Amino acid sequence: MVAKQLGINTWTYILWEQDRSTPTIRYYPSIFAFLGYDPFPAPRTLSEQIATKRRRLGLSFRDVADLLGVDEGTVWRWENGEWKPRMSQEIVQSFLAQRTPLLP
């Protein structure tokens, strides 16, 4: 059963299928694994790369902020292209290179 493969209950799956609810980001890794690909467009900018990595790891803005030692709003601004990581370039590049989350 699909719900079991995704690590959710049957009712959650039904709500997703009926567009009555949408998956939270923590379920994205299992959804991508089930599909066999990431359905979002390929990232072209640094902002898109950060957002893509966060989705693929199933992390919230808070999770990424804690992981990188920055403010949650900073991560949001990076993803939305409002700010570019300047002082944090090495940290961001390290995050982008990660295969699995290393949460504190």
MMTF fields as JSON, N, C-alpha, C and O atoms, coordinates in Angstrom:
{
  "mmtfVersion": "1.0.0",
  "mmtfProducer": "UNKNOWN",
  "numBonds": 415,
  "numAtoms": 416,
  "numGroups": 104,
  "numChains": 1,
  "numModels": 1,
  "chainsPerModel": [1],
  "groupsPerChain": [104],
  "chainIdList": ["A"],
  "bondAtomList": [4, 2, 8, 6, 12, 10, 16, 14, 20, 18, 24, 22, 28, 26, 32, 30, 36, 34, 40, 38, 44, 42, 48, 46, 52, 50, 56, 54, 60, 58, 64, 62, 68, 66, 72, 70, 76, 74, 80, 78, 84, 82, 88, 86, 92, 90, 96, 94, 100, 98, 104, 102, 108, 106, 112, 110, 116, 114, 120, 118, 124, 122, 128, 126, 132, 130, 136, 134, 140, 138, 144, 142, 148, 146, 152, 150, 156, 154, 160, 158, 164, 162, 168, 166, 172, 170, 176, 174, 180, 178, 184, 182, 188, 186, 192, 190, 196, 194, 200, 198, 204, 202, 208, 206, 212, 210, 216, 214, 220, 218, 224, 222, 228, 226, 232, 230, 236, 234, 240, 238, 244, 242, 248, 246, 252, 250, 256, 254, 260, 258, 264, 262, 268, 266, 272, 270, 276, 274, 280, 278, 284, 282, 288, 286, 292, 290, 296, 294, 300, 298, 304, 302, 308, 306, 312, 310, 316, 314, 320, 318, 324, 322, 328, 326, 332, 330, 336, 334, 340, 338, 344, 342, 348, 346, 352, 350, 356, 354, 360, 358, 364, 362, 368, 366, 372, 370, 376, 374, 380, 378, 384, 382, 388, 386, 392, 390, 396, 394, 400, 398, 404, 402, 408, 406, 412, 410],
  "bondOrderList": [1, 1, 1, 1, 1, 1, 1, 1, 1, 1, 1, 1, 1, 1, 1, 1, 1, 1, 1, 1, 1, 1, 1, 1, 1, 1, 1, 1, 1, 1, 1, 1, 1, 1, 1, 1, 1, 1, 1, 1, 1, 1, 1, 1, 1, 1, 1, 1, 1, 1, 1, 1, 1, 1, 1, 1, 1, 1, 1, 1, 1, 1, 1, 1, 1, 1, 1, 1, 1, 1, 1, 1, 1, 1, 1, 1, 1, 1, 1, 1, 1, 1, 1, 1, 1, 1, 1, 1, 1, 1, 1, 1, 1, 1, 1, 1, 1, 1, 1, 1, 1, 1, 1],
  "groupList": [{"groupName": "MET", "atomNameList": ["N", "CA", "C", "O"], "elementList": ["N", "C", "C", "O"], "formalChargeList": [0, 0, 0, 0], "bondAtomList": [1, 0, 2, 1, 3, 2], "bondOrderList": [1, 1, 2], "singleLetterCode": "M", "chemCompType": "L-PEPTIDE LINKING"}, {"groupName": "VAL", "atomNameList": ["N", "CA", "C", "O"], "elementList": ["N", "C", "C", "O"], "formalChargeList": [0, 0, 0, 0], "bondAtomList": [1, 0, 2, 1, 3, 2], "bondOrderList": [1, 1, 2], "singleLetterCode": "V", "chemCompType": "L-PEPTIDE LINKING"}, {"groupName": "ALA", "atomNameList": ["N", "CA", "C", "O"], "elementList": ["N", "C", "C", "O"], "formalChargeList": [0, 0, 0, 0], "bondAtomList": [1, 0, 2, 1, 3, 2], "bondOrderList": [1, 1, 2], "singleLetterCode": "A", "chemCompType": "L-PEPTIDE LINKING"}, {"groupName": "LYS", "atomNameList": ["N", "CA", "C", "O"], "elementList": ["N", "C", "C", "O"], "formalChargeList": [0, 0, 0, 0], "bondAtomList": [1, 0, 2, 1, 3, 2], "bondOrderList": [1, 1, 2], "singleLetterCode": "K", "chemCompType": "L-PEPTIDE LINKING"}, {"groupName": "GLN", "atomNameList": ["N", "CA", "C", "O"], "elementList": ["N", "C", "C", "O"], "formalChargeList": [0, 0, 0, 0], "bondAtomList": [1, 0, 2, 1, 3, 2], "bondOrderList": [1, 1, 2], "singleLetterCode": "Q", "chemCompType": "L-PEPTIDE LINKING"}, {"groupName": "LEU", "atomNameList": ["N", "CA", "C", "O"], "elementList": ["N", "C", "C", "O"], "formalChargeList": [0, 0, 0, 0], "bondAtomList": [1, 0, 2, 1, 3, 2], "bondOrderList": [1, 1, 2], "singleLetterCode": "L", "chemCompType": "L-PEPTIDE LINKING"}, {"groupName": "GLY", "atomNameList": ["N", "CA", "C", "O"], "elementList": ["N", "C", "C", "O"], "formalChargeList": [0, 0, 0, 0], "bondAtomList": [1, 0, 2, 1, 3, 2], "bondOrderList": [1, 1, 2], "singleLetterCode": "G", "chemCompType": "PEPTIDE LINKING"}, {"groupName": "ILE", "atomNameList": ["N", "CA", "C", "O"], "elementList": ["N", "C", "C", "O"], "formalChargeList": [0, 0, 0, 0], "bondAtomList": [1, 0, 2, 1, 3, 2], "bondOrderList": [1, 1, 2], "singleLetterCode": "I", "chemCompType": "L-PEPTIDE LINKING"}, {"groupName": "ASN", "atomNameList": ["N", "CA", "C", "O"], "elementList": ["N", "C", "C", "O"], "formalChargeList": [0, 0, 0, 0], "bondAtomList": [1, 0, 2, 1, 3, 2], "bondOrderList": [1, 1, 2], "singleLetterCode": "N", "chemCompType": "L-PEPTIDE LINKING"}, {"groupName": "THR", "atomNameList": ["N", "CA", "C", "O"], "elementList": ["N", "C", "C", "O"], "formalChargeList": [0, 0, 0, 0], "bondAtomList": [1, 0, 2, 1, 3, 2], "bondOrderList": [1, 1, 2], "singleLetterCode": "T", "chemCompType": "L-PEPTIDE LINKING"}, {"groupName": "TRP", "atomNameList": ["N", "CA", "C", "O"], "elementList": ["N", "C", "C", "O"], "formalChargeList": [0, 0, 0, 0], "bondAtomList": [1, 0, 2, 1, 3, 2], "bondOrderList": [1, 1, 2], "singleLetterCode": "W", "chemCompType": "L-PEPTIDE LINKING"}, {"groupName": "TYR", "atomNameList": ["N", "CA", "C", "O"], "elementList": ["N", "C", "C", "O"], "formalChargeList": [0, 0, 0, 0], "bondAtomList": [1, 0, 2, 1, 3, 2], "bondOrderList": [1, 1, 2], "singleLetterCode": "Y", "chemCompType": "L-PEPTIDE LINKING"}, {"groupName": "GLU", "atomNameList": ["N", "CA", "C", "O"], "elementList": ["N", "C", "C", "O"], "formalChargeList": [0, 0, 0, 0], "bondAtomList": [1, 0, 2, 1, 3, 2], "bondOrderList": [1, 1, 2], "singleLetterCode": "E", "chemCompType": "L-PEPTIDE LINKING"}, {"groupName": "ASP", "atomNameList": ["N", "CA", "C", "O"], "elementList": ["N", "C", "C", "O"], "formalChargeList": [0, 0, 0, 0], "bondAtomList": [1, 0, 2, 1, 3, 2], "bondOrderList": [1, 1, 2], "singleLetterCode": "D", "chemCompType": "L-PEPTIDE LINKING"}, {"groupName": "ARG", "atomNameList": ["N", "CA", "C", "O"], "elementList": ["N", "C", "C", "O"], "formalChargeList": [0, 0, 0, 0], "bondAtomList": [1, 0, 2, 1, 3, 2], "bondOrderList": [1, 1, 2], "singleLetterCode": "R", "chemCompType": "L-PEPTIDE LINKING"}, {"groupName": "SER", "atomNameList": ["N", "CA", "C", "O"], "elementList": ["N", "C", "C", "O"], "formalChargeList": [0, 0, 0, 0], "bondAtomList": [1, 0, 2, 1, 3, 2], "bondOrderList": [1, 1, 2], "singleLetterCode": "S", "chemCompType": "L-PEPTIDE LINKING"}, {"groupName": "PRO", "atomNameList": ["N", "CA", "C", "O"], "elementList": ["N", "C", "C", "O"], "formalChargeList": [0, 0, 0, 0], "bondAtomList": [1, 0, 2, 1, 3, 2], "bondOrderList": [1, 1, 2], "singleLetterCode": "P", "chemCompType": "L-PEPTIDE LINKING"}, {"groupName": "PHE", "atomNameList": ["N", "CA", "C", "O"], "elementList": ["N", "C", "C", "O"], "formalChargeList": [0, 0, 0, 0], "bondAtomList": [1, 0, 2, 1, 3, 2], "bondOrderList": [1, 1, 2], "singleLetterCode": "F", "chemCompType": "L-PEPTIDE LINKING"}],
  "groupTypeList": [0, 1, 2, 3, 4, 5, 6, 7, 8, 9, 10, 9, 11, 7, 5, 10, 12, 4, 13, 14, 15, 9, 16, 9, 7, 14, 11, 11, 16, 15, 7, 17, 2, 17, 5, 6, 11, 13, 16, 17, 16, 2, 16, 14, 9, 5, 15, 12, 4, 7, 2, 9, 3, 14, 14, 14, 5, 6, 5, 15, 17, 14, 13, 1, 2, 13, 5, 5, 6, 1, 13, 12, 6, 9, 1, 10, 14, 10, 12, 8, 6, 12, 10, 3, 16, 14, 0, 15, 4, 12, 7, 1, 4, 15, 17, 5, 2, 4, 14, 9, 16, 5, 5, 16],
  "groupIdList": [1, 2, 3, 4, 5, 6, 7, 8, 9, 10, 11, 12, 13, 14, 15, 16, 17, 18, 19, 20, 21, 22, 23, 24, 25, 26, 27, 28, 29, 30, 31, 32, 33, 34, 35, 36, 37, 38, 39, 40, 41, 42, 43, 44, 45, 46, 47, 48, 49, 50, 51, 52, 53, 54, 55, 56, 57, 58, 59, 60, 61, 62, 63, 64, 65, 66, 67, 68, 69, 70, 71, 72, 73, 74, 75, 76, 77, 78, 79, 80, 81, 82, 83, 84, 85, 86, 87, 88, 89, 90, 91, 92, 93, 94, 95, 96, 97, 98, 99, 100, 101, 102, 103, 104],
  "secStructList": [7, 2, 2, 2, 2, 2, 6, 7, 7, 2, 2, 2, 2, 2, 2, 2, 2, 6, 6, 1, 1, 7, 7, 7, 4, 4, 4, 2, 2, 2, 2, 2, 2, 2, 2, 6, 1, 7, 7, 1, 7, 7, 7, 7, 1, 2, 2, 2, 2, 2, 2, 2, 2, 2, 2, 2, 2, 6, 7, 7, 2, 2, 2, 2, 2, 2, 2, 2, 6, 1, 7, 2, 2, 2, 2, 2, 2, 2, 2, 6, 6, 1, 7, 7, 7, 1, 6, 6, 2, 2, 2, 2, 2, 2, 2, 2, 2, 7, 1, 1, 7, 7, 7, 7],
  "xCoordList": [0.837, 0.0, 0.887, 1.922, 0.464, 1.233, 1.409, 2.504, 0.356, 0.439, 1.548, 2.314, 1.633, 2.67, 4.064, 4.979, 4.235, 5.523, 5.935, 7.122, 4.953, 5.241, 5.371, 5.775, 5.026, 5.122, 3.988, 4.174, 2.82, 1.653, 0.482, 0.548, -0.595, -1.779, -2.654, -2.475, -3.573, -4.425, -5.242, -5.413, -5.752, -6.568, -5.755, -6.259, -4.527, -3.664, -3.479, -3.565, -3.226, -3.069, -4.336, -4.257, -5.476, -6.749, -6.932, -7.342, -6.635, -6.755, -5.82, -6.194, -4.611, -3.678, -4.247, -4.241, -4.727, -5.258, -6.453, -6.63, -7.265, -8.462, -8.188, -9.12, -6.935, -6.551, -7.222, -7.495, -7.481, -8.065, -6.988, -7.247, -5.772, -4.615, -3.374, -3.404, -2.294, -1.046, 0.041, 0.023, 0.97, 2.047, 2.929, 3.206, 3.356, 4.349, 5.719, 5.895, 6.667, 7.988, 8.671, 9.494, 8.351, 9.02, 8.704, 9.445, 7.608, 7.245, 7.841, 7.772, 8.416, 8.946, 9.981, 9.906, 10.946, 11.922, 11.268, 11.665, 10.275, 9.628, 8.763, 8.644, 8.16, 7.373, 8.294, 7.975, 9.435, 10.387, 10.913, 11.076, 11.175, 11.653, 10.574, 10.873, 9.331, 8.229, 8.082, 7.913, 8.147, 8.012, 9.23, 9.124, 10.384, 11.627, 12.279, 13.256, 11.74, 12.332, 11.749, 10.754, 12.378, 11.905, 11.081, 11.636, 9.773, 8.919, 9.071, 8.513, 9.808, 10.009, 11.009, 11.838, 10.941, 11.898, 13.336, 13.584, 14.267, 15.684, 16.13, 15.767, 16.912, 17.351, 18.377, 19.242, 18.264, 19.218, 20.003, 21.154, 19.388, 20.046, 20.451, 20.016, 21.278, 21.672, 20.435, 20.309, 19.537, 18.295, 17.519, 17.046, 17.391, 16.674, 17.421, 16.791, 18.741, 19.528, 19.301, 19.173, 19.253, 19.015, 17.616, 17.453, 16.613, 15.236, 15.124, 14.465, 15.768, 15.731, 16.366, 15.813, 17.516, 18.193, 17.318, 17.192, 16.716, 15.859, 14.687, 14.359, 14.053, 12.932, 13.397, 12.756, 14.518, 14.994, 15.371, 15.273, 15.804, 16.139, 14.921, 14.976, 13.831, 12.617, 12.742, 12.166, 13.494, 13.758, 12.928, 12.679, 12.509, 11.813, 12.851, 14.055, 12.363, 13.268, 14.009, 15.207, 13.276, 13.88, 14.976, 16.039, 14.732, 15.736, 17.016, 18.113, 16.878, 18.052, 18.758, 19.987, 17.989, 18.582, 19.387, 20.508, 18.822, 19.533, 20.783, 21.837, 20.669, 21.789, 22.934, 24.105, 22.586, 23.606, 24.004, 24.957, 23.294, 23.626, 23.255, 23.945, 22.15, 21.672, 20.207, 19.604, 19.651, 18.266, 17.342, 17.696, 16.176, 15.188, 14.819, 14.65, 14.697, 14.388, 15.494, 15.226, 16.722, 17.85, 17.714, 17.901, 17.389, 17.203, 16.069, 16.193, 14.975, 13.834, 14.249, 13.869, 15.023, 15.458, 16.431, 16.406, 17.28, 18.179, 17.348, 17.59, 16.374, 15.552, 14.712, 14.448, 14.3, 13.464, 14.272, 13.705, 15.584, 16.45, 16.583, 17.148, 16.071, 16.195, 17.63, 18.133, 18.271, 19.647, 20.466, 19.949, 21.762, 22.701, 23.619, 24.043, 23.93, 24.84, 26.225, 26.86, 26.683, 28.001, 28.987, 29.929, 28.759, 29.635, 29.457, 30.34, 28.33, 27.993, 28.185, 27.636, 28.937, 29.083, 29.586, 29.057, 30.597, 31.141, 30.103, 29.989, 29.355, 28.324, 27.25, 26.814, 26.832, 25.796, 26.312, 25.586, 27.536, 28.102, 28.192, 27.944, 28.543, 28.588, 27.188, 27.023, 26.192, 24.804, 24.374, 23.752, 24.7, 24.313, 24.981, 24.45, 26.135, 26.869, 26.369, 26.72, 25.557, 25.074, 24.16, 23.368, 24.268, 23.374, 22.248, 21.13, 22.518, 21.505, 21.605, 22.677, 20.505, 20.551, 21.362, 21.316, 22.091, 22.864, 22.332, 23.003, 21.131, 20.499, 21.145, 21.578, 21.206, 21.788, 20.981, 21.335],
  "yCoordList": [-1.176, 0.0, 1.247, 1.29, 2.249, 3.477, 4.21, 4.683, 4.307, 5.02, 4.451, 5.201, 3.149, 2.512, 2.836, 3.103, 2.815, 3.141, 4.584, 4.88, 5.471, 6.875, 7.175, 8.271, 6.191, 6.376, 7.224, 7.958, 7.118, 7.888, 6.935, 5.767, 7.451, 6.593, 6.734, 7.655, 5.835, 5.78, 7.053, 7.531, 7.611, 8.823, 10.005, 10.817, 10.108, 11.19, 11.056, 12.037, 9.837, 9.592, 9.977, 10.602, 9.609, 9.929, 11.445, 11.96, 12.153, 13.617, 14.246, 15.212, 13.711, 14.217, 13.963, 14.852, 12.768, 12.409, 13.26, 13.58, 13.626, 14.415, 15.924, 16.724, 16.308, 17.724, 18.456, 19.653, 17.728, 18.335, 18.679, 19.341, 18.221, 18.481, 18.341, 17.664, 18.977, 18.836, 18.305, 18.578, 17.563, 17.009, 18.123, 19.115, 17.944, 18.863, 18.421, 17.3, 19.314, 19.081, 17.836, 17.23, 17.448, 16.275, 14.991, 14.012, 14.992, 13.812, 13.823, 12.813, 14.926, 15.024, 13.947, 13.362, 13.657, 12.619, 11.276, 10.619, 10.862, 9.572, 9.66, 8.679, 10.814, 10.991, 10.929, 10.265, 11.618, 11.594, 10.173, 9.742, 9.452, 8.067, 7.2, 6.373, 7.39, 6.626, 6.928, 6.018, 8.208, 8.607, 8.21, 7.947, 8.175, 7.88, 9.116, 9.019, 10.285, 11.547, 12.709, 12.551, 13.865, 15.104, 15.838, 16.251, 16.015, 16.621, 18.138, 18.722, 18.772, 20.212, 20.523, 19.678, 21.724, 22.093, 22.054, 22.307, 21.737, 21.704, 23.106, 24.092, 23.193, 24.511, 25.144, 24.459, 26.45, 27.17, 28.213, 28.505, 28.767, 29.805, 29.238, 28.151, 29.972, 29.548, 29.464, 28.534, 30.417, 30.387, 29.101, 28.461, 28.731, 27.507, 26.267, 25.277, 26.302, 25.162, 24.95, 23.814, 26.038, 25.939, 25.367, 24.468, 25.885, 25.397, 23.926, 23.146, 23.55, 22.157, 21.23, 20.175, 21.612, 20.772, 20.628, 19.532, 21.72, 21.67, 20.722, 19.922, 20.803, 19.886, 18.443, 17.564, 18.192, 16.811, 16.178, 14.963, 17.014, 16.502, 16.503, 15.94, 17.129, 17.169, 18.063, 17.774, 19.151, 20.03, 21.306, 21.852, 21.765, 23.049, 24.175, 23.931, 25.406, 26.565, 26.562, 26.838, 26.244, 26.211, 25.155, 25.408, 23.971, 22.908, 23.361, 23.151, 23.98, 24.443, 25.551, 25.573, 26.47, 27.554, 26.999, 27.441, 26.036, 25.421, 24.7, 24.787, 24.003, 23.26, 24.186, 23.867, 25.338, 26.257, 27.33, 28.071, 27.426, 28.427, 29.838, 30.799, 29.955, 31.274, 31.409, 30.466, 32.583, 32.849, 32.213, 32.108, 31.799, 31.197, 32.149, 31.72, 33.438, 34.441, 34.571, 34.883, 34.334, 34.386, 33.298, 33.55, 32.093, 30.979, 31.311, 31.084, 31.841, 32.21, 33.248, 33.144, 34.243, 35.293, 34.748, 35.184, 33.806, 33.169, 32.457, 32.611, 31.684, 30.908, 31.796, 31.436, 32.93, 33.827, 34.851, 35.728, 34.74, 35.608, 37.023, 37.881, 37.28, 38.619, 38.894, 40.01, 37.875, 37.989, 36.887, 35.83, 37.154, 36.122, 35.825, 36.741, 34.548, 34.233, 34.797, 34.394, 35.708, 36.289, 35.729, 35.017, 36.054, 35.576, 34.067, 33.404, 33.535, 32.135, 31.264, 30.164, 31.71, 30.955, 29.539, 28.595, 29.378, 28.028, 27.131, 25.95, 27.694, 26.925, 26.469, 25.319, 27.371, 27.049, 25.996, 25.057, 26.132, 25.14, 23.77, 22.747, 23.749, 22.493, 21.879, 20.669, 22.712, 22.242, 21.658, 20.597, 22.343, 21.876, 20.548, 19.78, 20.283, 19.049, 17.865, 16.722, 18.121, 17.045, 16.082, 16.474, 14.82, 13.792, 13.518, 13.206, 13.627, 13.407, 14.535, 15.117, 14.855, 15.933, 15.535, 14.389, 16.484, 16.276, 17.232, 18.192, 16.966, 17.861, 17.758, 16.684, 18.895, 18.89, 18.045, 17.937],
  "zCoordList": [0.0, 0.0, 0.0, 0.665, -0.752, -0.922, 0.405, 0.709, 1.185, 2.458, 3.331, 3.935, 3.397, 4.218, 3.677, 4.456, 2.353, 1.745, 2.054, 2.192, 2.159, 2.436, 3.926, 4.315, 4.755, 6.203, 6.768, 7.739, 6.155, 6.598, 6.787, 6.405, 7.384, 7.51, 6.264, 5.466, 6.116, 4.929, 4.76, 3.639, 5.865, 5.774, 5.269, 4.493, 5.693, 5.202, 3.702, 2.963, 3.262, 1.826, 1.053, -0.005, 1.576, 0.917, 0.831, -0.209, 1.906, 1.894, 0.868, 0.202, 0.735, -0.282, -1.675, -2.527, -1.897, -3.216, -3.601, -4.776, -2.64, -2.914, -2.877, -2.963, -2.753, -2.664, -1.508, -1.588, -0.447, 0.747, 1.754, 2.759, 1.474, 2.315, 1.438, 0.41, 1.847, 1.095, 2.022, 3.222, 1.479, 2.317, 2.878, 2.203, 4.101, 4.659, 4.162, 3.684, 4.282, 3.704, 4.264, 3.578, 5.477, 6.056, 5.29, 5.386, 4.532, 3.746, 2.341, 1.641, 1.921, 0.563, 0.232, -0.848, 1.116, 0.75, 0.421, -0.542, 1.203, 0.921, -0.335, -1.068, -0.591, -1.82, -3.036, -4.022, -2.969, -4.082, -4.305, -5.446, -3.22, -3.35, -4.0, -4.861, -3.589, -4.172, -5.669, -6.48, -6.018, -7.418, -8.257, -9.455, -7.595, -8.313, -8.891, -9.634, -8.553, -9.016, -8.211, -7.503, -8.328, -7.708, -8.762, -9.78, -8.555, -9.573, -9.724, -10.653, -8.836, -8.939, -10.05, -10.388, -10.622, -11.673, -11.148, -9.969, -12.032, -11.661, -11.244, -11.887, -10.173, -9.697, -10.643, -11.188, -10.827, -11.669, -10.891, -11.218, -9.874, -9.082, -7.726, -7.344, -7.011, -5.665, -4.768, -3.972, -4.893, -4.096, -4.345, -3.406, -5.607, -5.961, -5.488, -5.114, -5.498, -5.008, -3.516, -3.058, -2.763, -1.319, -1.064, -0.238, -1.77, -1.596, -1.982, -1.293, -3.084, -3.543, -2.52, -2.207, -2.0, -0.994, 0.244, 0.791, 0.686, 1.87, 1.639, 2.515, 0.47, 0.151, 0.111, 0.689, -0.574, -0.722, 0.611, 0.781, 1.556, 2.884, 3.817, 4.911, 3.388, 4.202, 5.424, 6.473, 5.288, 6.42, 6.36, 5.285, 7.52, 7.62, 7.587, 7.674, 7.46, 7.533, 8.861, 8.917, 9.938, 11.28, 11.352, 11.919, 10.785, 10.786, 10.096, 10.614, 8.931, 8.181, 8.949, 9.02, 9.523, 10.303, 11.471, 11.721, 12.184, 13.308, 12.827, 13.457, 11.731, 11.173, 10.771, 10.981, 10.189, 9.686, 10.684, 10.444, 11.793, 12.805, 12.389, 12.729, 11.647, 11.234, 11.643, 12.155, 11.412, 11.735, 10.694, 9.519, 11.13, 10.228, 9.086, 7.945, 9.398, 8.389, 7.349, 6.189, 7.76, 6.833, 5.778, 4.588, 6.216, 5.276, 4.321, 3.117, 4.829, 3.997, 2.955, 1.788, 3.371, 2.446, 1.398, 0.247, 1.783, 0.805, -0.257, -1.455, 0.189, -0.748, -1.657, -2.804, -1.164, -1.943, -2.729, -3.382, -2.665, -3.45, -2.931, -3.609, -1.736, -1.165, -0.717, -0.855, -0.188, 0.281, -0.353, -0.716, -0.48, -0.904, 0.273, 0.977, 0.491, 1.597, 1.29, 0.315, 2.103, 1.888, 2.922, 2.575, 4.163, 5.231, 5.43, 5.972, 4.997, 5.23, 3.995, 3.944, 3.009, 1.763, 1.988, 1.401, 2.829, 3.08, 3.749, 3.421, 4.677, 5.376, 4.388, 4.422, 3.516, 2.538, 1.559, 1.231, 1.093, 0.169, 0.837, 0.199, 2.111, 2.865, 2.958, 2.8, 3.213, 3.277, 1.936, 1.891, 0.849, -0.479, -0.841, -1.644, -0.254, -0.536, 0.289, -0.003, 1.311, 2.193, 1.487, 0.629, 1.847, 1.315, 2.312, 1.902, 3.592, 4.621, 5.642, 5.81, 6.327, 7.305, 8.54, 8.984, 9.074, 10.296, 11.343, 11.723, 11.801, 12.755, 14.125, 14.543, 14.822, 16.176, 17.137, 18.311]
}
